[in-house]
Amino acid sequence: MKEQDILENERQKEYIEKACRLTSEFAGKLGRIPTACVVTFGCQMNARDSEKLSGVLRYAGFELTEDEDCDLLIYNTCTVRDNADNRLLGRLGSAGAIKKKKPGMKIALCGCMMQQTGIPGKIKETYPFVDLIFGTHNIFRFPEYLCGILEDTKICEIWEKTDTIAEDLPSERKYPFKSGVNIMYGCNNFCTYCIVPYVRGRERSRNSEDIIGEIKGLADDGVIEVMLLGQNVNSYGKGLDEETDFADLLKRVEEIEGIKRIRFMTSHPKDLSDKLIGVMKDSDKICRHLHLPLQSGSDRVLKRMNRVYDRSKYIDLALRIREEIPDIAITTDIMLGFPGETESDTDDTIDVIKKVGFDNAFTFIYSKRTGTPAADMPDQVSEEWVKHEFDRVLEAVKISAQERAALLKGKVMDALVEDVYTQRPGMVSGRLSNNMIVHFDGRPSDYGRIVPISLDECKGFYYIGSRK
Ligand code: 5AD
Ligand code: SF4
């Protein structure tokens, strides 16, 4: 860590100690342990940020709950599409009603939506009951802000950018046996539809030593699976003093004793190297899953999106990966309704779905984000038209996913037991290396264990299996 980051960490650790005292006074006033609820919207990055917020709260003396009727409620927001913004505002209204009946309650907002120009001001005006607003760049200052609101100060602090990567705070993992690990922050790609580079800032990689140190600590603490997180993990290492890249980092993570599975997210097709394919192929620990966002299969649209690859490059890359690593699952993100799109563009996208044979895909309807270049494109398309095209793409994805899933029937594969299967008593849910879910008879004592499972019955997107 840089000198300035170490100092900032120390400063925040002092605030955590202070927060412990203030939380205990708060508990005294309430006559019970105060409860805190962290609600996460959006992606894996936000989920990991929420684990850090929860870690600080637990350490300070809060009891964590999923009930929004609590003493400290935090919404960790997303803003990638406008429905995320709308959902948040709806929830915030309900939270205000809870607070009315509970005057000591604190409400905080953080995450990507808070980084949008004008949003914090609008929230302060419309929802004056909010106690704390902070953004993505200053999340490591949460202990300090927590002390502020426990002393009844209202705080709104948003930074335009930061060079600080202060990571050494407690975190509370949702699963004891797996964890996300940030390897980089921000994005430099400026896809024309995307708000992320504006709200998460420029790309910054963490030092490899810090990442490896964090993962060793997690392994000592019982973690067997890590998910390396970044908006564009394939450009990891750019701008660091050390000479390294993502493939090198993966090799080092592989050597860590106790780590049995390694995942990563997200890969930009333009930066995926042959070296990385080689490292994945030779690895026993790197999972057989690659999430490789396509967005569109039309060259004209890809160009307007500033994706920097064309359809043939994408298809070549995906098929090359399949050839090298035959058991890999390739999943993707597809967006429909980008300005100027026509039926023939959708045909091109469906054609790529068929040629690559995706194992699954997240499909999104384009959402206009103020401040992005695409928002100013004149030829925005109608919602009705998009819905029709969306159905066509969904159907193609469904067929492709089912065909791919069916290929696994009868195989025996290792599953990491993650949860109970709530639909059927006595069953648990496991995840295969290729990210497919399989349900089978099991007990809570199986959580966190990797067990061989026979894939008996294909249910389209998941399997019903039995122990081998
Ligand atoms: N509208 C719709 N979907 C979007 N995504 C990013 N920005 C937008 C937007 N403005 C999708 C992309 C990306 C995924 C995380 O979210 O498909 O890969
Ligand atoms: Fe957004 Fe493109 Fe960066 Fe992904 S790569 S976060 S879609 S700008």
mmCIF file of C-alpha atoms in Angstrom, residues 68-70 73-75 87-109 123 126-131 154:
data_model
loop_
_atom_site.group_PDB
_atom_site.id
_atom_site.type_symbol
_atom_site.label_atom_id
_atom_site.label_comp_id
_atom_site.label_asym_id
_atom_site.label_seq_id
_atom_site.Cartn_x
_atom_site.Cartn_y
_atom_site.Cartn_z
ATOM 1 C CA GLU A 68 -35.348 -2.424 6.959
ATOM 2 C CA ASP A 69 -37.224 -1.535 10.147
ATOM 3 C CA CYS A 70 -33.927 -1.101 11.975
ATOM 4 C CA LEU A 73 -30.447 1.604 7.242
ATOM 5 C CA ILE A 74 -27.983 1.893 4.347
ATOM 6 C CA TYR A 75 -28.932 1.740 0.677
ATOM 7 C CA ARG A 87 -36.549 1.370 -7.419
ATOM 8 C CA LEU A 88 -34.270 3.123 -4.960
ATOM 9 C CA LEU A 89 -36.474 6.200 -4.714
ATOM 10 C CA GLY A 90 -39.511 3.991 -4.045
ATOM 11 C CA ARG A 91 -37.680 2.170 -1.249
ATOM 12 C CA LEU A 92 -36.436 5.452 0.211
ATOM 13 C CA GLY A 93 -40.006 6.730 0.495
ATOM 14 C CA SER A 94 -40.967 3.643 2.539
ATOM 15 C CA ALA A 95 -37.858 4.036 4.715
ATOM 16 C CA GLY A 96 -38.921 7.606 5.492
ATOM 17 C CA ALA A 97 -42.279 6.291 6.727
ATOM 18 C CA ILE A 98 -40.472 3.862 9.078
ATOM 19 C CA LYS A 99 -38.249 6.642 10.402
ATOM 20 C CA LYS A 100 -41.279 8.833 11.185
ATOM 21 C CA LYS A 101 -42.362 6.240 13.729
ATOM 22 C CA LYS A 102 -38.809 5.745 14.943
ATOM 23 C CA PRO A 103 -37.113 9.115 15.474
ATOM 24 C CA GLY A 104 -33.678 7.736 16.520
ATOM 25 C CA MET A 105 -33.307 5.840 13.244
ATOM 26 C CA LYS A 106 -30.479 6.794 10.829
ATOM 27 C CA ILE A 107 -30.717 6.469 7.052
ATOM 28 C CA ALA A 108 -27.671 6.484 4.765
ATOM 29 C CA LEU A 109 -27.185 6.366 0.994
ATOM 30 C CA ILE A 123 -32.197 13.749 -2.417
ATOM 31 C CA THR A 126 -36.875 15.738 -1.424
ATOM 32 C CA TYR A 127 -35.902 13.330 1.359
ATOM 33 C CA PRO A 128 -34.627 15.596 4.175
ATOM 34 C CA PHE A 129 -34.738 12.679 6.642
ATOM 35 C CA VAL A 130 -31.589 11.150 5.060
ATOM 36 C CA ASP A 131 -28.676 11.438 7.545
ATOM 37 C CA LYS A 154 -25.915 15.211 8.941
#
